[in-house]
Coordinates of C-alpha atoms in Angstrom, one line a residue:
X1 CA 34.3 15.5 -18.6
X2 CA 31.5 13.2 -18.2
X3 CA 30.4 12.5 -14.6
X4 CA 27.7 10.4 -13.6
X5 CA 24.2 12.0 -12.7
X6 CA 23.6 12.0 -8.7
X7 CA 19.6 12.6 -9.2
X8 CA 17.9 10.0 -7.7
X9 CA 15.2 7.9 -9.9
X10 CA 12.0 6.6 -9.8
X11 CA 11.5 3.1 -9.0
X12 CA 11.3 0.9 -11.9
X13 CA 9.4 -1.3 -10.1
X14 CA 8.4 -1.8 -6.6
X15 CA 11.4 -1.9 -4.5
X16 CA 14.1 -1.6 -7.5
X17 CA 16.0 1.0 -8.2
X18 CA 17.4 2.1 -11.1
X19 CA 21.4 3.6 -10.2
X20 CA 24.3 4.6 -12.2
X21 CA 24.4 6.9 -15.5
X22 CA 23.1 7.4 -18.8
X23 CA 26.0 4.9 -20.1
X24 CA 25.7 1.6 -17.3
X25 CA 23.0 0.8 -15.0
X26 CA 23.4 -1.1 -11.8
X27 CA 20.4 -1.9 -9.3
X28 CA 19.0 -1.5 -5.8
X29 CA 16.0 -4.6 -4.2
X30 CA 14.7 -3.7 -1.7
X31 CA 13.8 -6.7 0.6
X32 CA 12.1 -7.6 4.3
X33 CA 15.6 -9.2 4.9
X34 CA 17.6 -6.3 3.6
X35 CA 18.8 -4.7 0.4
X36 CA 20.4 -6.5 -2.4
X37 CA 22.5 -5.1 -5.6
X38 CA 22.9 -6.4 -8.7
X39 CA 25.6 -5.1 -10.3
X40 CA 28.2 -2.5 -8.2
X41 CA 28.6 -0.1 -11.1
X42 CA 31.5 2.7 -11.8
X43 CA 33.4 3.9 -8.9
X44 CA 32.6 7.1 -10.0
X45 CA 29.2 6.1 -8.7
X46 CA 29.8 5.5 -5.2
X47 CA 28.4 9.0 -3.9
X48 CA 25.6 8.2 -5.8
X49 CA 24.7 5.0 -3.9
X50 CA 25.7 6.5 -1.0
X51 CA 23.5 9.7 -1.1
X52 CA 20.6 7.1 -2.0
X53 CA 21.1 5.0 1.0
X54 CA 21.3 7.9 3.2
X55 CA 18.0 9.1 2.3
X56 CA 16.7 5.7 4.0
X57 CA 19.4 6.4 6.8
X58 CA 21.2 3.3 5.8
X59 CA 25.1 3.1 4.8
X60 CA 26.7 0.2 2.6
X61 CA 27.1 -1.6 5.4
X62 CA 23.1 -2.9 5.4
X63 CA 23.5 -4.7 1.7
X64 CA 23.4 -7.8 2.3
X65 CA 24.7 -9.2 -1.0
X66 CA 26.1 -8.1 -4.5
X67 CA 25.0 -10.2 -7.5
X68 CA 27.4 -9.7 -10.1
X69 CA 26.2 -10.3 -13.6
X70 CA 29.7 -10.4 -14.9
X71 CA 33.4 -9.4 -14.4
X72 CA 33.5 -6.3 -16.7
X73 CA 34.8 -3.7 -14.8
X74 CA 31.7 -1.3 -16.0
X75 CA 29.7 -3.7 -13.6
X76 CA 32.0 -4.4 -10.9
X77 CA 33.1 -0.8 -9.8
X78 CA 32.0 -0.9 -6.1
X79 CA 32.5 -4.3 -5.4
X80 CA 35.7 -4.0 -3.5
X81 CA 33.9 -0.8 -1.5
X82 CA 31.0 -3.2 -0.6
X83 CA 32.7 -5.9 0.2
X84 CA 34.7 -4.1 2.9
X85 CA 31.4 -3.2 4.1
X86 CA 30.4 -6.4 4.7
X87 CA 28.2 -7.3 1.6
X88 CA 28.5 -11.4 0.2
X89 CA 29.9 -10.8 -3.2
X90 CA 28.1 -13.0 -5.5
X91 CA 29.8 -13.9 -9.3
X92 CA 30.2 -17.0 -12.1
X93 CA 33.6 -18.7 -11.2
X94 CA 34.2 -18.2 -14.7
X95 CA 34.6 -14.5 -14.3
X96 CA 35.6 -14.8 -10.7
X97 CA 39.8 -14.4 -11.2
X98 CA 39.1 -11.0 -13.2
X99 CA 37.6 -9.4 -9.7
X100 CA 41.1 -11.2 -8.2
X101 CA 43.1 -9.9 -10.9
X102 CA 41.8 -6.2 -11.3
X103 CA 39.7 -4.6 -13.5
X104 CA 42.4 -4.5 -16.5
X105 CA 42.5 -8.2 -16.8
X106 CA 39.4 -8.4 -18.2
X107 CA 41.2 -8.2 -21.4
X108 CA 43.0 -11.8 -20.6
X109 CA 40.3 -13.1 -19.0
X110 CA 37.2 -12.3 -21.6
X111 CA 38.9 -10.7 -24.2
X112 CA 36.4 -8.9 -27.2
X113 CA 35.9 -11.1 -30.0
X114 CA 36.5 -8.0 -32.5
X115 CA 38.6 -4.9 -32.4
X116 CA 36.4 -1.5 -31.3
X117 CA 38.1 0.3 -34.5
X118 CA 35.7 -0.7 -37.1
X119 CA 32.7 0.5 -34.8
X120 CA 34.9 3.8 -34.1
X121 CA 36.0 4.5 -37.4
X122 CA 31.8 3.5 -38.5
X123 CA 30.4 5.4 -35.4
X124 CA 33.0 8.1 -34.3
X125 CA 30.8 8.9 -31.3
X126 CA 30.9 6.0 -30.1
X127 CA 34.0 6.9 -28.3
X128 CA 32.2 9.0 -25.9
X129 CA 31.3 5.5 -24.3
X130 CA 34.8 4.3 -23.7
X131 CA 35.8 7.7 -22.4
X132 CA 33.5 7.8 -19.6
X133 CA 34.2 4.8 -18.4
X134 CA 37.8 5.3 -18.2
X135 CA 36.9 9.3 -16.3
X136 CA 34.8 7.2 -14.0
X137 CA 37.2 4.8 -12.6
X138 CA 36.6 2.0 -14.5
X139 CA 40.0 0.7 -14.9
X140 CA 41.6 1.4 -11.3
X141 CA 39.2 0.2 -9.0
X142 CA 41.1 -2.1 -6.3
X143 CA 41.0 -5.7 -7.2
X144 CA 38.8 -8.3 -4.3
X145 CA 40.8 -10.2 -1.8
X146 CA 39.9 -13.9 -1.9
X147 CA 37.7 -14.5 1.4
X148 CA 34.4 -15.9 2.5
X149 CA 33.0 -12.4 1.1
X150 CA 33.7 -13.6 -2.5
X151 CA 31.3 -16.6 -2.9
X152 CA 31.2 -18.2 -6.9
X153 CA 28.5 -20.6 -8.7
X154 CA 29.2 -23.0 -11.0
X155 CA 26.0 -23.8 -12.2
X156 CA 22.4 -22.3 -12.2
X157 CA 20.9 -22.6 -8.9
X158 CA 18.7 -20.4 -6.4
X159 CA 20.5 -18.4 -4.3
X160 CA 18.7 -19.1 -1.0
X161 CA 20.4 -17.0 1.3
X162 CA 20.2 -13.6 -0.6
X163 CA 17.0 -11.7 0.4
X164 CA 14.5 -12.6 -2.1
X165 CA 16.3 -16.1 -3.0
X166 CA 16.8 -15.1 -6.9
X167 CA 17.7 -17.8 -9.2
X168 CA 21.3 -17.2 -11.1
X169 CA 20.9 -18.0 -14.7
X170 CA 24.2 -19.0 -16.1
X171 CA 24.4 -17.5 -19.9
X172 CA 28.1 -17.7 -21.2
X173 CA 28.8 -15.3 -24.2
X174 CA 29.2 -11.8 -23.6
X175 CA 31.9 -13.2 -21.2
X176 CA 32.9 -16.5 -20.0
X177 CA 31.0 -16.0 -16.9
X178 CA 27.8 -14.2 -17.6
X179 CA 24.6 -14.9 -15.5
X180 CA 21.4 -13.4 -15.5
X181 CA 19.5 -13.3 -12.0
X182 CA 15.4 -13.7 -11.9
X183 CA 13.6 -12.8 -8.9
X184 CA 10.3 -15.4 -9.7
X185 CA 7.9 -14.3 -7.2
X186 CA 8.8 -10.6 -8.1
X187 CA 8.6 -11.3 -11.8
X188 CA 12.2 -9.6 -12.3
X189 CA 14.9 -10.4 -14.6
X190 CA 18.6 -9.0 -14.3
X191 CA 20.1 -9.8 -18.1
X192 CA 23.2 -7.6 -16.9
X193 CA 25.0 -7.5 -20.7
X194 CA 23.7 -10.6 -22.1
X195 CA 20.7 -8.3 -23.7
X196 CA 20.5 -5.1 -23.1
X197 CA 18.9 -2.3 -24.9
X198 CA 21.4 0.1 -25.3
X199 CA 25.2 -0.5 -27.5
X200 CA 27.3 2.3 -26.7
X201 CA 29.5 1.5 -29.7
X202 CA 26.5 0.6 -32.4
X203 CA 24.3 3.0 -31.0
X204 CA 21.9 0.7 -31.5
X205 CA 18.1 1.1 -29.0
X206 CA 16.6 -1.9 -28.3
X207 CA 16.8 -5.5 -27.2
X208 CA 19.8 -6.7 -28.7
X209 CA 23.3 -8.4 -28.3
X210 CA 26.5 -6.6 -27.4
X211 CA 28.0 -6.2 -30.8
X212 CA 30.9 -8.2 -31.0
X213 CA 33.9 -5.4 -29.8
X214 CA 32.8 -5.6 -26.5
X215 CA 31.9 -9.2 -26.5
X216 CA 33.8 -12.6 -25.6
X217 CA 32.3 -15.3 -27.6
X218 CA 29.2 -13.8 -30.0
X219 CA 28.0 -17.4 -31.3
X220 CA 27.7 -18.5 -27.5
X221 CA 25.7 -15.0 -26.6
X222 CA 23.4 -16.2 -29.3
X223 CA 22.6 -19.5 -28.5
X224 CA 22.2 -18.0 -24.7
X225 CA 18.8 -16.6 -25.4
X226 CA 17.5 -19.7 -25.5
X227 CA 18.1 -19.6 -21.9
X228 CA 16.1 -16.4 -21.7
X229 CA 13.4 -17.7 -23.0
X230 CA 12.8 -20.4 -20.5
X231 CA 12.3 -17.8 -17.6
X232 CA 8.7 -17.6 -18.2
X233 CA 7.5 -15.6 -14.7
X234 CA 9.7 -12.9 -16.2
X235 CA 8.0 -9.8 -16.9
X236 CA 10.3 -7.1 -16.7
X237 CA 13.8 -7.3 -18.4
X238 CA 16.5 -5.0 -16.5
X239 CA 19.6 -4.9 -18.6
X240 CA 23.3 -3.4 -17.7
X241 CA 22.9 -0.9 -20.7
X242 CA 19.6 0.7 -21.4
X243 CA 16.3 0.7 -20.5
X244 CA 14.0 -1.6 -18.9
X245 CA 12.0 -4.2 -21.1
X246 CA 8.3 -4.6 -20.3
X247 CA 6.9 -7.8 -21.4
X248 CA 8.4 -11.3 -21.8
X249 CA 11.8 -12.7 -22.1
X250 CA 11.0 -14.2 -25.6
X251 CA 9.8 -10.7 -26.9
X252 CA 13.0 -9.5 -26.1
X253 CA 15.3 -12.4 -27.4
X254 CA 13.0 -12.5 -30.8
X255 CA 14.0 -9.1 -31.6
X256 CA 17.5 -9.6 -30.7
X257 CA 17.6 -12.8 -32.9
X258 CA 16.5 -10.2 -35.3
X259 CA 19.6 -7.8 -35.1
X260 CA 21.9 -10.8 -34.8
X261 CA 25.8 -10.7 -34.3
X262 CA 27.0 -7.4 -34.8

């Protein structure tokens, strides 16, 4: 059974850290004004966080907020957790009713544009990335009570009260609601899954789209690159799958224009 690793990780930059597994990544900014997440990850990783707060004698009760980058349940696993905490639970209102739903109505509310057979029957490995999702909670974690703890955007706009006031980045595609987050003055960029560097079912390394059986609307994901590229104080891409990007937001979407829809 595949479990996620509890060793912690260097910094990926100063102040972030890298969390979650060799199959979905979530993050930790640290701020003056407190930490931040940006993404909440598997429940299977909530001992994880946990251990990696307490080695800075803090509990989830000091994050302030949690930026969700979309409503997929790989990227949503602790938000219930941290939102009994306390934490502001931050999300596009386009994705919001699959946090109010639960994690299995992703499949009505973003539903893949293609099937995951083709890639499985192609790739039969590739069903090692489903599998650990589904060991690590993916699809039971409690769904979020509407509240003043579950705050949506409509629109891009900088988020002034979170520590560190990123800007959300609305990029439709992957799902409905998919939103990047771009700390300026810190030079970071949060793609979540609208490029990443990793596909679990193509096995593809690199920046590139989610290939199309884990994706909503593929022409849209394409055409929200563009939005990428505007973020020029970017210079280090964090994605949901795979490993950071150094360099600029264009380097990455130029390769990914590359690959194409898959």
């Amino acid at each position: 059974m595949s479990r996620p690793d509890h060793r912690p990780r260097p910094e990926v930059a100063p102040g972030v850290h890298r969390l979650g597994d060799h199959v979905v990544n979530f993050y930790l900014v640290e701020d003056p004004e407190g930490p931040v997440l940006v993404d909440a990850g598997l429940p299977g990783h909530l001992g994880q966080l946990l251990d990696h707060l307490a080695a800075s004698n803090r509990s989830p009760a000091d994050i302030r907020a949690v930026l969700l980058t979309h409503g997929h349940p790989d990227h949503t696993g602790l938000a219930h957790v941290l939102q009994q905490a306390g934490a502001d639970i931050r999300i596009h209102r386009h994705d919001a009713a699959i946090l109010r739903d639960g994690p299995r109505s992703a499949m009505r509310h973003a539903g893949p544009e293609r099937s995951v057979l083709p890639y499985l029957l192609r790739r039969p490995a590739a069903i090692a990335t489903p599998l650990h999702l589904a060991r690590n909670g993916a699809f039971t974690a409690p769904a979020l009570s509407a509240g003043p703890g579950l705050r949506v955007f409509g629109a891009d706009q900088r988020l002034e009260d979170v520590p560190g006031a990123p800007q959300a980045v609305v990029l439709p595609g992957h799902t409905p609601g998919s939103a990047a987050y771009l700390f300026p003055e810190r030079g970071l960029l949060f793609t979540g899954d609208a490029l990443v560097t990793h596909d679990g079912l193509t096995g593809h390394t690199g920046p590139t789209l989610v290939c199309r059986g884990f994706t909503h609307d593929s022409d849209a994901a394409l055409a929200a690159l563009d939005r990428l590229d505007e973020l020029t104080t970017a210079t280090l891409l964090l994605p949901g799958h795979g490993d950071p990007f150094t360099g600029s937001p264009q380097a990455a979407t130029d390769r990914a224009r590359q690959l194409g829809r898959r």
